[in-house]
């Protein structure tokens, strides 16, 4: 059985640019996390959405998390076309970065929910509508922000199965749906339906530990940004990628082809290309004839 891991899911804000252009699109993107979670079974620990990109901490097998990523990308881009008539210059390409050590996991967990405040919005993470910061280490009688209307009134959630067909379609904004017993309020699929709050809280264990990592500064952010930069794949021209592969084969194997290479030799070539050029797994798969799931086990 394939192992499960925590993954940091994110996109390059410079590429996505105007990923979100209105409050309506913010709400639709927020609800998309619930729709995609239900469709894939990924455990979502936390997430937040900025104008230019999303950040999330998710848990599952690589295949499961990759499926979530692709579904989120696909629904997002189709939604942009439907609402604006074109992609409007948005190039949403999400990335999965596996997390292997506990300290970095704690950094990423808080990083995914403080983005709005760090980016200059006049809001604290626990009041931000388009992130899950309000869910963690809270008392049972606190009022979550999604339950408040624009006038400050507390609204009562309703079950998904009480909505009309038109309301359901508008809420999910895709061909995918959600369970009948999930609660809805003010047009939000409440994140408490699908966000794994105990999973997130188990990362920190105590309120004080969570507070400490929430307050970590520039050094913590720099570590995360550095790892994100290292993880981003470089998509080379296929001819250039093939030439680099031939050079690596000649250097390590004494010949320019992998035709007679063993499994171990193919992995060694893939590791060299990945470490030297950050070559995309798609291209490594084509060059080495290895399954992408196997490549990701041995090639980081």
PDB file of C-alpha atoms in Angstrom:
ATOM      1  CA  UNK A   1       0.000   0.000   0.000  1.00  0.00           C
ATOM      2  CA  UNK A   2       1.329   3.410  -0.969  1.00  0.00           C
ATOM      3  CA  UNK A   3       2.452   5.515   1.985  1.00  0.00           C
ATOM      4  CA  UNK A   4       0.642   8.675   2.992  1.00  0.00           C
ATOM      5  CA  UNK A   5       2.428  11.971   3.566  1.00  0.00           C
ATOM      6  CA  UNK A   6       1.763  15.616   4.229  1.00  0.00           C
ATOM      7  CA  UNK A   7       2.087  17.820   1.154  1.00  0.00           C
ATOM      8  CA  UNK A   8       2.268  21.582   0.745  1.00  0.00           C
ATOM      9  CA  UNK A   9       0.094  22.479  -2.240  1.00  0.00           C
ATOM     10  CA  UNK A  10       0.623  25.905  -3.768  1.00  0.00           C
ATOM     11  CA  UNK A  11       0.840  27.848  -7.003  1.00  0.00           C
ATOM     12  CA  UNK A  12       3.198  30.528  -8.244  1.00  0.00           C
ATOM     13  CA  UNK A  13       1.398  33.839  -7.771  1.00  0.00           C
ATOM     14  CA  UNK A  14       3.406  35.461 -10.561  1.00  0.00           C
ATOM     15  CA  UNK A  15       2.053  32.883 -13.013  1.00  0.00           C
ATOM     16  CA  UNK A  16      -1.550  32.874 -11.809  1.00  0.00           C
ATOM     17  CA  UNK A  17      -1.720  36.673 -11.458  1.00  0.00           C
ATOM     18  CA  UNK A  18      -5.445  37.530 -11.476  1.00  0.00           C
ATOM     19  CA  UNK A  19      -6.549  34.117 -10.214  1.00  0.00           C
ATOM     20  CA  UNK A  20      -9.273  35.854  -8.196  1.00  0.00           C
ATOM     21  CA  UNK A  21     -10.853  39.141  -9.322  1.00  0.00           C
ATOM     22  CA  UNK A  22     -14.037  39.399  -7.237  1.00  0.00           C
ATOM     23  CA  UNK A  23     -15.656  38.379  -3.966  1.00  0.00           C
ATOM     24  CA  UNK A  24     -17.817  35.946  -5.918  1.00  0.00           C
ATOM     25  CA  UNK A  25     -14.710  34.198  -7.288  1.00  0.00           C
ATOM     26  CA  UNK A  26     -13.176  34.089  -3.795  1.00  0.00           C
ATOM     27  CA  UNK A  27     -16.247  32.287  -2.471  1.00  0.00           C
ATOM     28  CA  UNK A  28     -16.357  29.891  -5.431  1.00  0.00           C
ATOM     29  CA  UNK A  29     -12.661  29.033  -5.004  1.00  0.00           C
ATOM     30  CA  UNK A  30     -13.161  28.526  -1.278  1.00  0.00           C
ATOM     31  CA  UNK A  31     -16.046  26.109  -1.895  1.00  0.00           C
ATOM     32  CA  UNK A  32     -13.938  24.306  -4.500  1.00  0.00           C
ATOM     33  CA  UNK A  33     -11.739  22.896  -1.743  1.00  0.00           C
ATOM     34  CA  UNK A  34     -14.754  21.097  -0.274  1.00  0.00           C
ATOM     35  CA  UNK A  35     -15.904  19.825  -3.659  1.00  0.00           C
ATOM     36  CA  UNK A  36     -12.440  18.477  -4.519  1.00  0.00           C
ATOM     37  CA  UNK A  37     -11.940  16.956  -1.074  1.00  0.00           C
ATOM     38  CA  UNK A  38     -15.181  15.022  -1.335  1.00  0.00           C
ATOM     39  CA  UNK A  39     -14.283  13.805  -4.829  1.00  0.00           C
ATOM     40  CA  UNK A  40     -10.784  12.568  -3.890  1.00  0.00           C
ATOM     41  CA  UNK A  41     -10.843  11.681  -0.187  1.00  0.00           C
ATOM     42  CA  UNK A  42      -7.734  13.757   0.543  1.00  0.00           C
ATOM     43  CA  UNK A  43      -7.491  14.940   4.133  1.00  0.00           C
ATOM     44  CA  UNK A  44      -7.289  18.753   4.176  1.00  0.00           C
ATOM     45  CA  UNK A  45      -5.522  20.120   7.245  1.00  0.00           C
ATOM     46  CA  UNK A  46      -5.578  23.819   6.290  1.00  0.00           C
ATOM     47  CA  UNK A  47      -5.723  26.244   3.383  1.00  0.00           C
ATOM     48  CA  UNK A  48      -6.097  29.868   2.389  1.00  0.00           C
ATOM     49  CA  UNK A  49      -6.787  31.655  -0.873  1.00  0.00           C
ATOM     50  CA  UNK A  50      -5.118  34.831  -2.053  1.00  0.00           C
ATOM     51  CA  UNK A  51      -5.955  36.964  -5.095  1.00  0.00           C
ATOM     52  CA  UNK A  52      -3.155  35.326  -7.070  1.00  0.00           C
ATOM     53  CA  UNK A  53      -2.832  31.789  -5.686  1.00  0.00           C
ATOM     54  CA  UNK A  54      -3.924  29.167  -3.134  1.00  0.00           C
ATOM     55  CA  UNK A  55      -1.929  27.489  -0.352  1.00  0.00           C
ATOM     56  CA  UNK A  56      -2.950  24.264   1.375  1.00  0.00           C
ATOM     57  CA  UNK A  57      -1.635  21.567   3.675  1.00  0.00           C
ATOM     58  CA  UNK A  58      -3.068  18.200   2.635  1.00  0.00           C
ATOM     59  CA  UNK A  59      -2.476  14.582   3.629  1.00  0.00           C
ATOM     60  CA  UNK A  60      -2.759  11.372   1.618  1.00  0.00           C
ATOM     61  CA  UNK A  61      -0.958   9.164  -0.869  1.00  0.00           C
ATOM     62  CA  UNK A  62       0.893  10.896  -3.672  1.00  0.00           C
ATOM     63  CA  UNK A  63      -1.616   9.653  -6.237  1.00  0.00           C
ATOM     64  CA  UNK A  64      -4.533  10.840  -4.114  1.00  0.00           C
ATOM     65  CA  UNK A  65      -3.015  14.290  -3.556  1.00  0.00           C
ATOM     66  CA  UNK A  66      -1.998  14.594  -7.200  1.00  0.00           C
ATOM     67  CA  UNK A  67      -5.579  13.795  -8.229  1.00  0.00           C
ATOM     68  CA  UNK A  68      -6.812  16.521  -5.875  1.00  0.00           C
ATOM     69  CA  UNK A  69      -4.334  18.997  -7.372  1.00  0.00           C
ATOM     70  CA  UNK A  70      -5.344  18.246 -10.962  1.00  0.00           C
ATOM     71  CA  UNK A  71      -9.044  18.415 -10.135  1.00  0.00           C
ATOM     72  CA  UNK A  72      -8.626  21.747  -8.357  1.00  0.00           C
ATOM     73  CA  UNK A  73      -6.643  23.150 -11.301  1.00  0.00           C
ATOM     74  CA  UNK A  74      -9.132  21.906 -13.874  1.00  0.00           C
ATOM     75  CA  UNK A  75     -12.255  23.173 -12.121  1.00  0.00           C
ATOM     76  CA  UNK A  76     -10.571  26.512 -11.386  1.00  0.00           C
ATOM     77  CA  UNK A  77      -9.576  27.147 -14.991  1.00  0.00           C
ATOM     78  CA  UNK A  78     -12.955  26.072 -16.358  1.00  0.00           C
ATOM     79  CA  UNK A  79     -14.667  28.367 -13.870  1.00  0.00           C
ATOM     80  CA  UNK A  80     -12.543  31.324 -15.010  1.00  0.00           C
ATOM     81  CA  UNK A  81     -13.448  30.684 -18.654  1.00  0.00           C
ATOM     82  CA  UNK A  82     -17.156  30.383 -17.823  1.00  0.00           C
ATOM     83  CA  UNK A  83     -17.192  33.583 -15.762  1.00  0.00           C
ATOM     84  CA  UNK A  84     -14.893  35.793 -17.853  1.00  0.00           C
ATOM     85  CA  UNK A  85     -15.163  34.294 -21.329  1.00  0.00           C
ATOM     86  CA  UNK A  86     -11.465  33.357 -21.453  1.00  0.00           C
ATOM     87  CA  UNK A  87      -8.556  32.327 -19.222  1.00  0.00           C
ATOM     88  CA  UNK A  88      -7.788  36.043 -18.868  1.00  0.00           C
ATOM     89  CA  UNK A  89      -4.042  35.382 -18.767  1.00  0.00           C
ATOM     90  CA  UNK A  90      -4.261  33.046 -15.756  1.00  0.00           C
ATOM     91  CA  UNK A  91      -1.722  30.209 -15.798  1.00  0.00           C
ATOM     92  CA  UNK A  92      -2.640  28.199 -12.733  1.00  0.00           C
ATOM     93  CA  UNK A  93      -0.092  25.419 -12.187  1.00  0.00           C
ATOM     94  CA  UNK A  94      -0.171  23.977  -8.698  1.00  0.00           C
ATOM     95  CA  UNK A  95       2.753  22.148  -7.126  1.00  0.00           C
ATOM     96  CA  UNK A  96       2.976  19.435  -4.471  1.00  0.00           C
ATOM     97  CA  UNK A  97       5.902  19.544  -2.070  1.00  0.00           C
ATOM     98  CA  UNK A  98       6.254  16.526   0.215  1.00  0.00           C
ATOM     99  CA  UNK A  99       6.976  17.356   3.871  1.00  0.00           C
ATOM    100  CA  UNK A 100       9.221  14.968   5.739  1.00  0.00           C
ATOM    101  CA  UNK A 101      10.271  16.697   8.986  1.00  0.00           C
ATOM    102  CA  UNK A 102       8.078  17.873  11.862  1.00  0.00           C
ATOM    103  CA  UNK A 103       9.524  21.365  12.315  1.00  0.00           C
ATOM    104  CA  UNK A 104       9.035  22.224   8.668  1.00  0.00           C
ATOM    105  CA  UNK A 105       5.516  20.751   8.852  1.00  0.00           C
ATOM    106  CA  UNK A 106       4.697  23.146  11.682  1.00  0.00           C
ATOM    107  CA  UNK A 107       6.050  26.063   9.652  1.00  0.00           C
ATOM    108  CA  UNK A 108       3.992  25.122   6.603  1.00  0.00           C
ATOM    109  CA  UNK A 109       0.820  24.600   8.643  1.00  0.00           C
ATOM    110  CA  UNK A 110       0.819  28.149   9.971  1.00  0.00           C
ATOM    111  CA  UNK A 111       2.169  29.564   6.688  1.00  0.00           C
ATOM    112  CA  UNK A 112      -0.921  28.288   4.869  1.00  0.00           C
ATOM    113  CA  UNK A 113      -3.300  30.248   7.109  1.00  0.00           C
ATOM    114  CA  UNK A 114      -1.495  33.561   7.708  1.00  0.00           C
ATOM    115  CA  UNK A 115      -1.012  34.605   4.077  1.00  0.00           C
ATOM    116  CA  UNK A 116      -3.738  37.259   4.089  1.00  0.00           C
ATOM    117  CA  UNK A 117      -2.192  39.044   7.082  1.00  0.00           C
ATOM    118  CA  UNK A 118       1.361  38.694   5.741  1.00  0.00           C
ATOM    119  CA  UNK A 119       0.283  40.085   2.377  1.00  0.00           C
ATOM    120  CA  UNK A 120      -0.989  43.256   3.998  1.00  0.00           C
ATOM    121  CA  UNK A 121      -4.715  42.647   4.361  1.00  0.00           C
ATOM    122  CA  UNK A 122      -6.184  44.267   7.483  1.00  0.00           C
ATOM    123  CA  UNK A 123      -7.437  40.995   8.903  1.00  0.00           C
ATOM    124  CA  UNK A 124      -6.233  38.377  11.359  1.00  0.00           C
ATOM    125  CA  UNK A 125      -6.089  34.722  10.220  1.00  0.00           C
ATOM    126  CA  UNK A 126      -8.987  33.723  12.485  1.00  0.00           C
ATOM    127  CA  UNK A 127     -11.230  36.380  10.869  1.00  0.00           C
ATOM    128  CA  UNK A 128     -10.239  35.746   7.250  1.00  0.00           C
ATOM    129  CA  UNK A 129     -13.202  34.365   5.320  1.00  0.00           C
ATOM    130  CA  UNK A 130     -11.150  32.640   2.630  1.00  0.00           C
ATOM    131  CA  UNK A 131      -8.866  30.593   4.855  1.00  0.00           C
ATOM    132  CA  UNK A 132      -9.294  28.044   7.631  1.00  0.00           C
ATOM    133  CA  UNK A 133      -7.493  29.908  10.432  1.00  0.00           C
ATOM    134  CA  UNK A 134     -10.707  30.262  12.441  1.00  0.00           C
ATOM    135  CA  UNK A 135     -11.041  26.505  12.980  1.00  0.00           C
ATOM    136  CA  UNK A 136      -8.106  25.625  15.229  1.00  0.00           C
ATOM    137  CA  UNK A 137      -7.657  25.636  18.999  1.00  0.00           C
ATOM    138  CA  UNK A 138     -10.960  27.481  19.455  1.00  0.00           C
ATOM    139  CA  UNK A 139     -13.517  27.171  22.253  1.00  0.00           C
ATOM    140  CA  UNK A 140     -16.730  25.322  21.455  1.00  0.00           C
ATOM    141  CA  UNK A 141     -18.869  28.471  21.812  1.00  0.00           C
ATOM    142  CA  UNK A 142     -16.931  30.735  19.415  1.00  0.00           C
ATOM    143  CA  UNK A 143     -18.837  32.024  16.381  1.00  0.00           C
ATOM    144  CA  UNK A 144     -17.090  31.159  13.133  1.00  0.00           C
ATOM    145  CA  UNK A 145     -16.852  33.962  10.530  1.00  0.00           C
ATOM    146  CA  UNK A 146     -18.796  32.071   7.831  1.00  0.00           C
ATOM    147  CA  UNK A 147     -21.916  32.166  10.053  1.00  0.00           C
ATOM    148  CA  UNK A 148     -22.026  35.978  10.106  1.00  0.00           C
ATOM    149  CA  UNK A 149     -23.828  37.937   7.430  1.00  0.00           C
ATOM    150  CA  UNK A 150     -22.764  41.387   6.194  1.00  0.00           C
ATOM    151  CA  UNK A 151     -24.737  43.088   8.985  1.00  0.00           C
ATOM    152  CA  UNK A 152     -23.143  41.012  11.724  1.00  0.00           C
ATOM    153  CA  UNK A 153     -26.138  38.766  12.285  1.00  0.00           C
ATOM    154  CA  UNK A 154     -25.523  35.125  13.168  1.00  0.00           C
ATOM    155  CA  UNK A 155     -27.175  32.883  10.582  1.00  0.00           C
ATOM    156  CA  UNK A 156     -28.298  29.291  10.927  1.00  0.00           C
ATOM    157  CA  UNK A 157     -26.650  26.752   8.578  1.00  0.00           C
ATOM    158  CA  UNK A 158     -28.802  24.563   6.347  1.00  0.00           C
ATOM    159  CA  UNK A 159     -28.196  21.096   4.941  1.00  0.00           C
ATOM    160  CA  UNK A 160     -27.110  20.747   1.331  1.00  0.00           C
ATOM    161  CA  UNK A 161     -30.093  18.521   0.542  1.00  0.00           C
ATOM    162  CA  UNK A 162     -32.512  21.353   1.435  1.00  0.00           C
ATOM    163  CA  UNK A 163     -31.246  23.523  -1.422  1.00  0.00           C
ATOM    164  CA  UNK A 164     -32.879  23.690  -4.834  1.00  0.00           C
ATOM    165  CA  UNK A 165     -31.139  22.065  -7.808  1.00  0.00           C
ATOM    166  CA  UNK A 166     -30.163  25.504  -9.086  1.00  0.00           C
ATOM    167  CA  UNK A 167     -28.704  26.498  -5.702  1.00  0.00           C
ATOM    168  CA  UNK A 168     -26.723  23.250  -5.496  1.00  0.00           C
ATOM    169  CA  UNK A 169     -25.281  23.743  -8.977  1.00  0.00           C
ATOM    170  CA  UNK A 170     -24.295  27.333  -8.214  1.00  0.00           C
ATOM    171  CA  UNK A 171     -22.679  26.340  -4.921  1.00  0.00           C
ATOM    172  CA  UNK A 172     -20.541  23.493  -6.314  1.00  0.00           C
ATOM    173  CA  UNK A 173     -19.838  25.277  -9.636  1.00  0.00           C
ATOM    174  CA  UNK A 174     -18.818  22.001 -11.304  1.00  0.00           C
ATOM    175  CA  UNK A 175     -20.195  18.597 -12.254  1.00  0.00           C
ATOM    176  CA  UNK A 176     -19.095  17.308  -8.849  1.00  0.00           C
ATOM    177  CA  UNK A 177     -21.322  17.482  -5.791  1.00  0.00           C
ATOM    178  CA  UNK A 178     -21.076  17.098  -2.006  1.00  0.00           C
ATOM    179  CA  UNK A 179     -22.888  14.958   0.618  1.00  0.00           C
ATOM    180  CA  UNK A 180     -26.489  15.782   1.472  1.00  0.00           C
ATOM    181  CA  UNK A 181     -25.729  16.315   5.172  1.00  0.00           C
ATOM    182  CA  UNK A 182     -22.995  18.917   4.682  1.00  0.00           C
ATOM    183  CA  UNK A 183     -23.903  22.302   6.150  1.00  0.00           C
ATOM    184  CA  UNK A 184     -24.117  25.516   4.131  1.00  0.00           C
ATOM    185  CA  UNK A 185     -24.269  29.100   5.361  1.00  0.00           C
ATOM    186  CA  UNK A 186     -24.176  32.451   3.533  1.00  0.00           C
ATOM    187  CA  UNK A 187     -23.155  30.709   0.319  1.00  0.00           C
ATOM    188  CA  UNK A 188     -20.210  28.893   1.925  1.00  0.00           C
ATOM    189  CA  UNK A 189     -19.731  25.154   2.142  1.00  0.00           C
ATOM    190  CA  UNK A 190     -18.676  25.284   5.780  1.00  0.00           C
ATOM    191  CA  UNK A 191     -15.067  24.048   6.077  1.00  0.00           C
ATOM    192  CA  UNK A 192     -15.946  22.215   9.279  1.00  0.00           C
ATOM    193  CA  UNK A 193     -17.649  19.668   6.978  1.00  0.00           C
ATOM    194  CA  UNK A 194     -14.395  18.515   5.450  1.00  0.00           C
ATOM    195  CA  UNK A 195     -11.323  20.157   7.033  1.00  0.00           C
ATOM    196  CA  UNK A 196      -9.593  17.677   9.354  1.00  0.00           C
ATOM    197  CA  UNK A 197      -9.270  19.902  12.424  1.00  0.00           C
ATOM    198  CA  UNK A 198      -7.900  17.149  14.744  1.00  0.00           C
ATOM    199  CA  UNK A 199      -5.218  16.356  12.144  1.00  0.00           C
ATOM    200  CA  UNK A 200      -4.043  19.968  12.059  1.00  0.00           C
ATOM    201  CA  UNK A 201      -4.132  20.360  15.841  1.00  0.00           C
ATOM    202  CA  UNK A 202      -2.171  17.103  16.280  1.00  0.00           C
ATOM    203  CA  UNK A 203       0.750  18.724  14.455  1.00  0.00           C
ATOM    204  CA  UNK A 204       1.157  21.291  17.255  1.00  0.00           C
ATOM    205  CA  UNK A 205      -0.503  19.474  20.173  1.00  0.00           C
ATOM    206  CA  UNK A 206      -0.820  22.588  22.380  1.00  0.00           C
ATOM    207  CA  UNK A 207      -2.188  26.106  22.040  1.00  0.00           C
ATOM    208  CA  UNK A 208       1.191  27.531  23.013  1.00  0.00           C
ATOM    209  CA  UNK A 209       3.085  25.591  20.345  1.00  0.00           C
ATOM    210  CA  UNK A 210       0.580  26.755  17.735  1.00  0.00           C
ATOM    211  CA  UNK A 211       0.956  30.363  18.930  1.00  0.00           C
ATOM    212  CA  UNK A 212       4.749  30.083  18.731  1.00  0.00           C
ATOM    213  CA  UNK A 213       4.751  28.920  15.123  1.00  0.00           C
ATOM    214  CA  UNK A 214       2.094  31.476  14.176  1.00  0.00           C
ATOM    215  CA  UNK A 215       4.500  34.197  15.289  1.00  0.00           C
ATOM    216  CA  UNK A 216       7.646  32.905  13.595  1.00  0.00           C
ATOM    217  CA  UNK A 217       9.135  35.521  11.332  1.00  0.00           C
ATOM    218  CA  UNK A 218      11.223  36.059   8.252  1.00  0.00           C
ATOM    219  CA  UNK A 219      13.611  33.147   8.723  1.00  0.00           C
ATOM    220  CA  UNK A 220      10.733  30.673   8.758  1.00  0.00           C
ATOM    221  CA  UNK A 221       9.183  32.246   5.655  1.00  0.00           C
ATOM    222  CA  UNK A 222      12.499  32.236   3.828  1.00  0.00           C
ATOM    223  CA  UNK A 223      12.905  28.501   4.454  1.00  0.00           C
ATOM    224  CA  UNK A 224       9.466  27.800   2.996  1.00  0.00           C
ATOM    225  CA  UNK A 225       9.977  30.075  -0.013  1.00  0.00           C
ATOM    226  CA  UNK A 226      13.357  28.490  -0.677  1.00  0.00           C
ATOM    227  CA  UNK A 227      11.887  24.988  -0.652  1.00  0.00           C
ATOM    228  CA  UNK A 228       9.022  26.091  -2.880  1.00  0.00           C
ATOM    229  CA  UNK A 229      11.501  27.469  -5.393  1.00  0.00           C
ATOM    230  CA  UNK A 230      13.490  24.227  -5.319  1.00  0.00           C
ATOM    231  CA  UNK A 231      10.386  22.095  -5.840  1.00  0.00           C
ATOM    232  CA  UNK A 232       9.022  23.934  -8.864  1.00  0.00           C
ATOM    233  CA  UNK A 233       9.607  21.869 -11.972  1.00  0.00           C
ATOM    234  CA  UNK A 234      11.350  23.276 -15.014  1.00  0.00           C
ATOM    235  CA  UNK A 235       9.659  22.313 -18.285  1.00  0.00           C
ATOM    236  CA  UNK A 236      12.429  22.218 -20.881  1.00  0.00           C
ATOM    237  CA  UNK A 237      11.936  21.849 -24.596  1.00  0.00           C
ATOM    238  CA  UNK A 238      11.707  18.110 -25.258  1.00  0.00           C
ATOM    239  CA  UNK A 239      14.680  18.156 -27.625  1.00  0.00           C
ATOM    240  CA  UNK A 240      16.793  19.963 -25.036  1.00  0.00           C
ATOM    241  CA  UNK A 241      15.684  17.498 -22.349  1.00  0.00           C
ATOM    242  CA  UNK A 242      16.607  14.561 -24.582  1.00  0.00           C
ATOM    243  CA  UNK A 243      20.060  16.036 -25.244  1.00  0.00           C
ATOM    244  CA  UNK A 244      20.676  16.499 -21.515  1.00  0.00           C
ATOM    245  CA  UNK A 245      19.612  12.896 -20.945  1.00  0.00           C
ATOM    246  CA  UNK A 246      22.057  11.670 -23.604  1.00  0.00           C
ATOM    247  CA  UNK A 247      24.872  13.650 -21.967  1.00  0.00           C
ATOM    248  CA  UNK A 248      24.001  12.198 -18.554  1.00  0.00           C
ATOM    249  CA  UNK A 249      23.922   8.669 -19.988  1.00  0.00           C
ATOM    250  CA  UNK A 250      27.306   9.131 -21.625  1.00  0.00           C
ATOM    251  CA  UNK A 251      28.762  10.495 -18.404  1.00  0.00           C
ATOM    252  CA  UNK A 252      27.408   7.745 -16.129  1.00  0.00           C
ATOM    253  CA  UNK A 253      27.023   4.756 -18.461  1.00  0.00           C
ATOM    254  CA  UNK A 254      29.502   5.402 -21.261  1.00  0.00           C
ATOM    255  CA  UNK A 255      26.779   5.434 -23.933  1.00  0.00           C
ATOM    256  CA  UNK A 256      24.106   7.888 -25.079  1.00  0.00           C
ATOM    257  CA  UNK A 257      21.069   5.674 -24.637  1.00  0.00           C
ATOM    258  CA  UNK A 258      19.067   4.033 -21.862  1.00  0.00           C
ATOM    259  CA  UNK A 259      17.996   1.211 -24.167  1.00  0.00           C
ATOM    260  CA  UNK A 260      19.947  -1.460 -22.283  1.00  0.00           C
ATOM    261  CA  UNK A 261      20.025   0.282 -18.886  1.00  0.00           C
ATOM    262  CA  UNK A 262      18.980  -1.481 -15.700  1.00  0.00           C
ATOM    263  CA  UNK A 263      16.287  -0.127 -13.391  1.00  0.00           C
ATOM    264  CA  UNK A 264      18.937   1.186 -11.005  1.00  0.00           C
ATOM    265  CA  UNK A 265      20.755   2.970 -13.842  1.00  0.00           C
ATOM    266  CA  UNK A 266      17.539   4.595 -15.042  1.00  0.00           C
ATOM    267  CA  UNK A 267      16.863   5.865 -11.526  1.00  0.00           C
ATOM    268  CA  UNK A 268      20.419   7.235 -11.298  1.00  0.00           C
ATOM    269  CA  UNK A 269      19.978   9.126 -14.560  1.00  0.00           C
ATOM    270  CA  UNK A 270      16.630  10.511 -13.416  1.00  0.00           C
ATOM    271  CA  UNK A 271      18.161  11.630 -10.101  1.00  0.00           C
ATOM    272  CA  UNK A 272      20.969  13.423 -11.925  1.00  0.00           C
ATOM    273  CA  UNK A 273      18.604  15.227 -14.320  1.00  0.00           C
ATOM    274  CA  UNK A 274      16.295  16.211 -11.486  1.00  0.00           C
ATOM    275  CA  UNK A 275      19.024  17.511  -9.177  1.00  0.00           C
ATOM    276  CA  UNK A 276      20.943  19.326 -11.920  1.00  0.00           C
ATOM    277  CA  UNK A 277      18.097  20.842 -13.957  1.00  0.00           C
ATOM    278  CA  UNK A 278      14.899  20.451 -11.858  1.00  0.00           C
ATOM    279  CA  UNK A 279      13.519  18.612 -14.868  1.00  0.00           C
ATOM    280  CA  UNK A 280       9.768  17.955 -14.767  1.00  0.00           C
ATOM    281  CA  UNK A 281       8.625  14.453 -13.770  1.00  0.00           C
ATOM    282  CA  UNK A 282       6.618  14.273 -16.994  1.00  0.00           C
ATOM    283  CA  UNK A 283       9.829  14.553 -19.002  1.00  0.00           C
ATOM    284  CA  UNK A 284      11.769  12.209 -16.711  1.00  0.00           C
ATOM    285  CA  UNK A 285       9.040   9.613 -17.225  1.00  0.00           C
ATOM    286  CA  UNK A 286       9.283   9.914 -21.009  1.00  0.00           C
ATOM    287  CA  UNK A 287      13.071   9.760 -21.008  1.00  0.00           C
ATOM    288  CA  UNK A 288      13.573   6.889 -18.552  1.00  0.00           C
ATOM    289  CA  UNK A 289      10.401   4.860 -19.272  1.00  0.00           C
ATOM    290  CA  UNK A 290       9.637   4.707 -15.547  1.00  0.00           C
ATOM    291  CA  UNK A 291       6.230   5.242 -13.962  1.00  0.00           C
ATOM    292  CA  UNK A 292       5.831   8.699 -12.440  1.00  0.00           C
ATOM    293  CA  UNK A 293       4.737   7.170  -9.126  1.00  0.00           C
ATOM    294  CA  UNK A 294       8.023   5.191  -9.018  1.00  0.00           C
ATOM    295  CA  UNK A 295      10.071   8.222 -10.016  1.00  0.00           C
ATOM    296  CA  UNK A 296       8.644  10.227  -7.146  1.00  0.00           C
ATOM    297  CA  UNK A 297       9.636   7.506  -4.661  1.00  0.00           C
ATOM    298  CA  UNK A 298      13.310   7.636  -5.590  1.00  0.00           C
ATOM    299  CA  UNK A 299      13.794  11.016  -7.258  1.00  0.00           C
ATOM    300  CA  UNK A 300      13.241  14.193  -5.210  1.00  0.00           C
TER     301      UNK A 300
END
